[in-house]
mmCIF file of C-alpha atoms in Angstrom:
data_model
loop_
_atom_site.group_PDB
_atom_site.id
_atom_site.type_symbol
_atom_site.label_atom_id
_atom_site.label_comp_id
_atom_site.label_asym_id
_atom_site.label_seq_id
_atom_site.Cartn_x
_atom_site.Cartn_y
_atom_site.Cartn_z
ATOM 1 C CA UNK A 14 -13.363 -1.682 -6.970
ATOM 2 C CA UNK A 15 -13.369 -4.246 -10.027
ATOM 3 C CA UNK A 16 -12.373 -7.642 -9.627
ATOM 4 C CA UNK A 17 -11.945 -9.699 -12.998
ATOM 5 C CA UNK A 18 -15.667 -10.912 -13.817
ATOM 6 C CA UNK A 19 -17.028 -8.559 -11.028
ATOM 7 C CA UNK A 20 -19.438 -5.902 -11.478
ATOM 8 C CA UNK A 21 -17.909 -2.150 -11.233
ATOM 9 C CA UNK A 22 -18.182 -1.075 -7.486
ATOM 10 C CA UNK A 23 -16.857 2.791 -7.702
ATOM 11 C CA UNK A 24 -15.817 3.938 -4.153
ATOM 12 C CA UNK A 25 -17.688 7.466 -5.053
ATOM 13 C CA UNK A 26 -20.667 6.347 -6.509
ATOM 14 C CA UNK A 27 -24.221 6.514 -4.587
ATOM 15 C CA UNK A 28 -25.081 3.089 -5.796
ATOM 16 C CA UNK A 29 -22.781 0.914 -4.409
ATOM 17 C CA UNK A 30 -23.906 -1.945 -4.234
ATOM 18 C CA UNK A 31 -22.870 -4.766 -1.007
ATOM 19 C CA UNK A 32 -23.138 -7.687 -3.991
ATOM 20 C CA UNK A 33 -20.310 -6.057 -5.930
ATOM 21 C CA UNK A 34 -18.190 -5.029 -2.843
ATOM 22 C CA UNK A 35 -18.621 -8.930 -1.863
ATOM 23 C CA UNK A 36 -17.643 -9.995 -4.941
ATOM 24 C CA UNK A 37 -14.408 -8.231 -4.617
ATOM 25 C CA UNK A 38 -13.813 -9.421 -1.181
ATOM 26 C CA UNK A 39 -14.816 -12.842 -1.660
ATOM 27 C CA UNK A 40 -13.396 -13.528 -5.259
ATOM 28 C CA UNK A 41 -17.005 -15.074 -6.292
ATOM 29 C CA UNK A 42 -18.243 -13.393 -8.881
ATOM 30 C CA UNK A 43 -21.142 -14.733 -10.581
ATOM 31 C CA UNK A 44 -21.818 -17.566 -8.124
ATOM 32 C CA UNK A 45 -24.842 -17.657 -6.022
ATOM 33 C CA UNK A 46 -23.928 -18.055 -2.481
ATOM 34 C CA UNK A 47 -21.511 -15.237 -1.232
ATOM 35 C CA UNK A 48 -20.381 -14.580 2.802
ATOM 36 C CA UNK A 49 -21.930 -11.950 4.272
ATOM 37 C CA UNK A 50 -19.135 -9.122 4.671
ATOM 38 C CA UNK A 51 -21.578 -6.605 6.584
ATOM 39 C CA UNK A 52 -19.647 -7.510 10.091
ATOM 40 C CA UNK A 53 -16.267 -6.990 8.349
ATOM 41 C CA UNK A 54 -17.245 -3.920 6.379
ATOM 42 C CA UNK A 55 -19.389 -0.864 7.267
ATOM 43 C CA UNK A 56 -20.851 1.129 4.548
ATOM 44 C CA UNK A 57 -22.086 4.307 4.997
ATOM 45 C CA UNK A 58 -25.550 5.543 3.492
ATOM 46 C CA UNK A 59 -26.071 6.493 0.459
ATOM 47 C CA UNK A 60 -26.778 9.603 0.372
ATOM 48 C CA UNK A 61 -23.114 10.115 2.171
ATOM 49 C CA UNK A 62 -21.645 7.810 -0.255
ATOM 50 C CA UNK A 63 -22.013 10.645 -3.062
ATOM 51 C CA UNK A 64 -19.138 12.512 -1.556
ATOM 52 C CA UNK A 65 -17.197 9.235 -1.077
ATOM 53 C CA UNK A 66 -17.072 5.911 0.722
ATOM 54 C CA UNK A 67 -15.975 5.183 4.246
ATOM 55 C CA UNK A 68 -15.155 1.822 4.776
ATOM 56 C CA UNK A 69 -14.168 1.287 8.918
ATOM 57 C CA UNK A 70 -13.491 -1.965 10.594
ATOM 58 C CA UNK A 71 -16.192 -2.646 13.612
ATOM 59 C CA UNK A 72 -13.861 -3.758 16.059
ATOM 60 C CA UNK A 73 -16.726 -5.048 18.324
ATOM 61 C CA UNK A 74 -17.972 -7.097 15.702
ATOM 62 C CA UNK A 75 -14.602 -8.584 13.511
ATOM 63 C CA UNK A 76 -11.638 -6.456 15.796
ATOM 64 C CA UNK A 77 -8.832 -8.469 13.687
ATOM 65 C CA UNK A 78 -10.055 -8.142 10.504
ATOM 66 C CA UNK A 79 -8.772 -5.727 7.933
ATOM 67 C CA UNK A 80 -11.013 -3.283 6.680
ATOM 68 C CA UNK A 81 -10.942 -4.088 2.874
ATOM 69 C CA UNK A 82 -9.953 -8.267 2.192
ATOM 70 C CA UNK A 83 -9.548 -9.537 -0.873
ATOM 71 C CA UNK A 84 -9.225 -13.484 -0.791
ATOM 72 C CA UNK A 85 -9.596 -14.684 -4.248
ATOM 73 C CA UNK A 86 -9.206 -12.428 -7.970
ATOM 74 C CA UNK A 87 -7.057 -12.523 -10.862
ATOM 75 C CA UNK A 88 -6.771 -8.624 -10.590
ATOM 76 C CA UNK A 89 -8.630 -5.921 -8.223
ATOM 77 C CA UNK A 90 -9.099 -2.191 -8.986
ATOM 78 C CA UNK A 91 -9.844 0.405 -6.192
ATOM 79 C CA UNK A 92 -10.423 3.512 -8.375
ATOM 80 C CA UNK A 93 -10.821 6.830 -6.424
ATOM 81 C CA UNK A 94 -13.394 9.026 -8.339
ATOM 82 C CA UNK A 95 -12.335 12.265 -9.061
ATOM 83 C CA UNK A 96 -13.339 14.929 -5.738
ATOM 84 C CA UNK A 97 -13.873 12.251 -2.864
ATOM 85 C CA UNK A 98 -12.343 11.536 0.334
ATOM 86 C CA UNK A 99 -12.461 7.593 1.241
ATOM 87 C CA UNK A 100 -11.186 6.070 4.296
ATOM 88 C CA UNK A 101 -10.172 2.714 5.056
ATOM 89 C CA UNK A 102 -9.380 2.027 8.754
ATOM 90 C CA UNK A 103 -8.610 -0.781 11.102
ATOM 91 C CA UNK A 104 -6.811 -2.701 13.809
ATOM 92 C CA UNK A 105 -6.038 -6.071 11.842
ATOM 93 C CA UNK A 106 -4.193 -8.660 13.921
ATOM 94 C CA UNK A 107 -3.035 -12.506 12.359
ATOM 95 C CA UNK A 108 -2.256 -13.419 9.124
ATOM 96 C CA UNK A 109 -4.653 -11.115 7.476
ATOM 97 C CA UNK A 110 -2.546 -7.929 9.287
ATOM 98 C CA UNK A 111 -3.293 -4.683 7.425
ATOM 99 C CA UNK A 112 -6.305 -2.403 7.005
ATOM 100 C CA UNK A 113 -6.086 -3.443 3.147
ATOM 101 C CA UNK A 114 -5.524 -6.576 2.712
ATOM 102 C CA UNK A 115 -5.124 -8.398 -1.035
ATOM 103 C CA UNK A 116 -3.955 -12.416 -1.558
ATOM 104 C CA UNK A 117 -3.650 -10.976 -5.364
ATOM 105 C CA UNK A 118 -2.417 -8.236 -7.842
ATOM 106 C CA UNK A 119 -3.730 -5.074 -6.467
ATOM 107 C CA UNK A 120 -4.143 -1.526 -8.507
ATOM 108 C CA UNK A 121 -4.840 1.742 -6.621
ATOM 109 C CA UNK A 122 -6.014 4.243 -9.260
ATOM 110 C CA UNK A 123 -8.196 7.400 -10.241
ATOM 111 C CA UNK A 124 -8.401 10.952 -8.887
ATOM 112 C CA UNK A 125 -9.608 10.650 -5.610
ATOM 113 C CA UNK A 126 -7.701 10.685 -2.377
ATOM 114 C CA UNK A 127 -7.753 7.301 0.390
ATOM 115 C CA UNK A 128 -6.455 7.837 3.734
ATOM 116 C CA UNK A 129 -5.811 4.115 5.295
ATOM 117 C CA UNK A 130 -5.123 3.989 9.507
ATOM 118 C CA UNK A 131 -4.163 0.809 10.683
ATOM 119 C CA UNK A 132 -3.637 0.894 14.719
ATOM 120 C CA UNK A 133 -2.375 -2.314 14.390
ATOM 121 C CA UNK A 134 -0.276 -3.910 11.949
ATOM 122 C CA UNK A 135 0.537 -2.652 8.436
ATOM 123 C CA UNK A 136 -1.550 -0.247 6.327
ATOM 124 C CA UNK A 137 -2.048 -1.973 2.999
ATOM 125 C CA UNK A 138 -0.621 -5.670 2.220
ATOM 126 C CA UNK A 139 -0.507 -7.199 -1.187
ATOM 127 C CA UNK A 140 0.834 -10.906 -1.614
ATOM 128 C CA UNK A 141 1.666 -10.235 -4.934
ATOM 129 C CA UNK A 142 1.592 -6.845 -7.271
ATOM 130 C CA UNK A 143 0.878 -3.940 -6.139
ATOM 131 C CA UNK A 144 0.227 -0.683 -8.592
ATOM 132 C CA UNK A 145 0.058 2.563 -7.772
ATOM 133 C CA UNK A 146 -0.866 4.601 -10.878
ATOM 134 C CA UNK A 147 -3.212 7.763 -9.433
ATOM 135 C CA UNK A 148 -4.955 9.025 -6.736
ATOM 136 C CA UNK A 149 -3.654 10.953 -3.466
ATOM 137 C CA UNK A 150 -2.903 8.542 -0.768
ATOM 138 C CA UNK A 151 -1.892 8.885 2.780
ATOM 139 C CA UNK A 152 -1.185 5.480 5.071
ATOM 140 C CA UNK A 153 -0.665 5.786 8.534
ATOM 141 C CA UNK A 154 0.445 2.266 10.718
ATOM 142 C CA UNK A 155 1.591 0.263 12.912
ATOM 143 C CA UNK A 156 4.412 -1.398 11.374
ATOM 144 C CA UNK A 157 4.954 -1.035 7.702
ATOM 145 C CA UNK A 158 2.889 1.317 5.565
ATOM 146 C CA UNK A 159 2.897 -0.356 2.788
ATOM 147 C CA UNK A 160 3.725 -4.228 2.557
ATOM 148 C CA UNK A 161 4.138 -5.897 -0.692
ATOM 149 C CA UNK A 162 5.864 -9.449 -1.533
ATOM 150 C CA UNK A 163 6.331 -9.384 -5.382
ATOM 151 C CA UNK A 164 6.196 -5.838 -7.022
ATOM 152 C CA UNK A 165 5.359 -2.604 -6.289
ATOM 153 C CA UNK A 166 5.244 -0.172 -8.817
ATOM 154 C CA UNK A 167 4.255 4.006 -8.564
ATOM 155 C CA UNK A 168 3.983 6.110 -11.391
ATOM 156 C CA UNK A 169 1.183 9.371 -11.444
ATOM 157 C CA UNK A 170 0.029 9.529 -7.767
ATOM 158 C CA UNK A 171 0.831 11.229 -4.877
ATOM 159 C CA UNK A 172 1.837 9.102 -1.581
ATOM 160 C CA UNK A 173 2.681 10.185 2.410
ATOM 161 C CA UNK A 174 3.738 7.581 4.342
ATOM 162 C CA UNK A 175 3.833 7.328 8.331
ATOM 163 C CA UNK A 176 4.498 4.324 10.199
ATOM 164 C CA UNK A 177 6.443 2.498 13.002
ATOM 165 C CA UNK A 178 8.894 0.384 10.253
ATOM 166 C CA UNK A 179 9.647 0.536 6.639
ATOM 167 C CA UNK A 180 7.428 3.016 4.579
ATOM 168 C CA UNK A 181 7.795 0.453 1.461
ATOM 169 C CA UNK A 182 9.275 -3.066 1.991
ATOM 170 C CA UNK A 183 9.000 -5.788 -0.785
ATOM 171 C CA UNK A 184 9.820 -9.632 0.030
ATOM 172 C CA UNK A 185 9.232 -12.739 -0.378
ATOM 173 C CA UNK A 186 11.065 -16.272 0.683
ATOM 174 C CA UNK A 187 12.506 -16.526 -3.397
ATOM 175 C CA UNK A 188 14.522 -13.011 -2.713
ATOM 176 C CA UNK A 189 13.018 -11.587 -5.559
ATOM 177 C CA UNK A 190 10.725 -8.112 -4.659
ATOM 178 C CA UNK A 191 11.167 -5.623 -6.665
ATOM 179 C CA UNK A 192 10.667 -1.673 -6.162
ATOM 180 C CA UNK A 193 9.944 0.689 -9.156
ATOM 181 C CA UNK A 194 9.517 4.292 -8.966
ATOM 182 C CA UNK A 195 8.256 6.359 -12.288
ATOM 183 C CA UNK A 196 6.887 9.542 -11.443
ATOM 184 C CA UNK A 197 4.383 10.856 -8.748
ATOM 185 C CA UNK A 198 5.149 12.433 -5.258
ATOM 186 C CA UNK A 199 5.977 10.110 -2.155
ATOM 187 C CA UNK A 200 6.540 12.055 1.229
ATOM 188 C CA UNK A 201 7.450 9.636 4.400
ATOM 189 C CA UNK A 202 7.543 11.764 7.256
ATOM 190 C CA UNK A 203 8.144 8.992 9.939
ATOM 191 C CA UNK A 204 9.486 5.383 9.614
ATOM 192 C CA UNK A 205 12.237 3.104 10.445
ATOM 193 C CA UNK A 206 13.311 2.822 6.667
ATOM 194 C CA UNK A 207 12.195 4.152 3.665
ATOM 195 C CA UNK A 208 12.030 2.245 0.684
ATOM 196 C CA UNK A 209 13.285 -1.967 1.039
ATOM 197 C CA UNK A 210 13.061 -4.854 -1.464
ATOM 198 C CA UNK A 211 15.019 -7.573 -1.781
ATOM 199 C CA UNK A 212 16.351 -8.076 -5.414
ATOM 200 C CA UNK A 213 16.207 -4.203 -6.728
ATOM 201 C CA UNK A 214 14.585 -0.592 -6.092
ATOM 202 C CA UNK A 215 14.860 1.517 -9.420
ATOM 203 C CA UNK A 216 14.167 5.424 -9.688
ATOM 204 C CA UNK A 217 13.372 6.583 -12.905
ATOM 205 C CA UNK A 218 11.296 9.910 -12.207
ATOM 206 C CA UNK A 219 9.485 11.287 -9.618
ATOM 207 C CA UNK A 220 9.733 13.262 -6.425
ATOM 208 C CA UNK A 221 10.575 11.164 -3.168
ATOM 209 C CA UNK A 222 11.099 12.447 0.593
ATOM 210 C CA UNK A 223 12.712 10.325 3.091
ATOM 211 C CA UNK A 224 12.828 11.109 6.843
ATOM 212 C CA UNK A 225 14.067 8.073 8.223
ATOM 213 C CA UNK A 226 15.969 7.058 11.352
ATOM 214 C CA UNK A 227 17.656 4.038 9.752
ATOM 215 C CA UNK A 228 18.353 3.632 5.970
ATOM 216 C CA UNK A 229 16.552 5.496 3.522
ATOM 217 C CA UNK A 230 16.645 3.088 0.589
ATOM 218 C CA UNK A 231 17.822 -0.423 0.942
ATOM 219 C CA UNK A 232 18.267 -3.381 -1.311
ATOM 220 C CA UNK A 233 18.586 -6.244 1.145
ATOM 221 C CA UNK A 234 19.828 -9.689 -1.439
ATOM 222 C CA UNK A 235 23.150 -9.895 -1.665
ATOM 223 C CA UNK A 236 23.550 -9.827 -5.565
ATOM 224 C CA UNK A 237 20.634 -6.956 -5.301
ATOM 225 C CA UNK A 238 20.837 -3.334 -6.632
ATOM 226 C CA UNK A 239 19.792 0.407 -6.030
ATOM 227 C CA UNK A 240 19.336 2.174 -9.817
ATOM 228 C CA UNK A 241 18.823 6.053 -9.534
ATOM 229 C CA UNK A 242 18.214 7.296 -13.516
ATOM 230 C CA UNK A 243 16.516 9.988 -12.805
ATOM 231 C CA UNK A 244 13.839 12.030 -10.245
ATOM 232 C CA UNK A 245 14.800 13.806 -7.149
ATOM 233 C CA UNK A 246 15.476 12.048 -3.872
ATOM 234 C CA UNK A 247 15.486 13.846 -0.855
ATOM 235 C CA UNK A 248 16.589 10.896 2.251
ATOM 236 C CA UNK A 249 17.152 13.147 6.042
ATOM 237 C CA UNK A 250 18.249 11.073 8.886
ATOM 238 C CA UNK A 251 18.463 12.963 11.926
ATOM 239 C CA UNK A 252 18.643 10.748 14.588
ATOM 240 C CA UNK A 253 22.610 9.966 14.396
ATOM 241 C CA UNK A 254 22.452 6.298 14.559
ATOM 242 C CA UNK A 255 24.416 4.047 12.214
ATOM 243 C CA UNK A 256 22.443 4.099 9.131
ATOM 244 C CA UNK A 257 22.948 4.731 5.473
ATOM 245 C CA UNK A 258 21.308 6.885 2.947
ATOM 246 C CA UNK A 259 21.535 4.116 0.235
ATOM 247 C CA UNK A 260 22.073 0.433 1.734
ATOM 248 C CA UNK A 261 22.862 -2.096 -0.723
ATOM 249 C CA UNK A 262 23.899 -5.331 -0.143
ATOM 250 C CA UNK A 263 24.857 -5.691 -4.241
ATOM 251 C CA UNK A 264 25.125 -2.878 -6.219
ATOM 252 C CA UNK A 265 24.457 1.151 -6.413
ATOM 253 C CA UNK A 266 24.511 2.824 -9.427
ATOM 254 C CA UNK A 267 23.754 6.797 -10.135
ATOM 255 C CA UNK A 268 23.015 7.723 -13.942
ATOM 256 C CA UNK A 269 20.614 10.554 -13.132
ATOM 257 C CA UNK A 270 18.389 12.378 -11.085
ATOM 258 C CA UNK A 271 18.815 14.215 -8.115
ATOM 259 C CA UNK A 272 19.527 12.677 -5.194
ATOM 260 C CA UNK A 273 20.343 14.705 -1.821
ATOM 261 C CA UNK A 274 21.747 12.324 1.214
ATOM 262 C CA UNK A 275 21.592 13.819 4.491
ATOM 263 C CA UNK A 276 23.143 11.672 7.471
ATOM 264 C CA UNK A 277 23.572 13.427 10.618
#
């Protein structure tokens, strides 16, 4: 994890160190008073940290607070060393409602794999940009897997989604979240809808499965748009309620790809 300013704090690495996590958490880099974190995070030791980090809200101790928080950064970096397993769980409750929570841009990377629970709430928030660009991920929740309220944007990486409502919504109260989808794998299994953002969702590449039971994609402003230019999309609804494979309340338009809509 790198915050700007804030010492390098690889999840894989055997020397992680609590300063740098709390640096990341806490947005403080370089000052000398810092919050203790240990009740909201639980490192393992280090000799188990070599073949990755698990990072598990104590719900005795802090039961509605997410497992990773970042309050304060110009940009964070959780980079997934090449070979490990790290898992992020919790039960977050309140304002600060999913396992990973970020106030600021957030970018998952590297060659590792996170798995993310969250019994309660969503699986990872981010108030503003979220970037997907490597890594194997898998977020199981609550609500929504994956809550963002400016960007999100997935290129490289390979992403299953389970969860109670929308696998990927983006929004915000200006109506402008935006979707992008470059290349990489995304798998939902289980959710309410698929993809959602407000002003645009746009497929340029990549390999997306949607089991749904009410829209797959959906572009919810009403001057918004659904762009498919290339990729395959796969979007199965099997539950025969009234929902569409591609929901937009603007514009849909189809200049490449693949896509396969099944309704029944």
């Amino acid at each position: 994890m790198v915050g700007d300013g804030a010492p390098h704090a690889d999840l894989a690495r055997a020397d992680v160190a609590e300063a740098a996590i709390e640096d990341v958490v806490e947005g403080t880099a370089g000052v000398a008073s810092r919050r203790r974190v240990r009740d909201a995070l639980i490192a393992p030791p280090a000799a188990e940290r070599a073949s990755g980090t698990e990072l598990v809200s104590h719900f005795r101790q802090c039961e509605n607070a997410p497992a990773l928080l970042v309050k304060q950064a110009d940009k964070v970096f959780l980079t997934l060393a090449e070979g490990t397993e790290n898992r992020f769980s919790a039960a977050p409750t309140g304002e600060e409602d999913g396992a990973i929570f970020s106030r600021d841009d957030l970018t998952l990377n590297g060659a590792g794999s996170l798995i993310v629970s969250a019994e309660r709430g969503h699986g990872i928030v981010c108030n503003d940009e979220l970037r997907i660009t490597g890594g194997k991920l898998s977020v199981t929740a609550e609500t929504d897997a994956i809550h963002v309220h400016d960007a999100f944007r997935f290129t490289a990486a390979s992403l299953t989604l389970s969860c109670g409502d929308d696998g990927v919504t983006v929004s915000n109260d200006e109506g402008t979240g935006t979707l992008s989808v470059l290349s990489g794998r995304i798998v939902i299994d289980g959710c309410y809808e698929g993809l959602e953002a407000q002003s645009s969702i746009d497929i340029s590449g990549g390999d997306i499965d949607i089991c749904a039971t009410d829209d797959g994609m959906n572009s919810t402003e009403r001057s918004s748009s659904i762009n498919i230019s290339g990729g395959t999309v796969r979007i199965v609804n099997t539950d025969g309620r009234d929902a569409d494979g591609l929901d937009s309340n603007g514009s849909i338009r189809i200049t490449g790809g693949s896509p396969f809509i099944s309704m029944n």
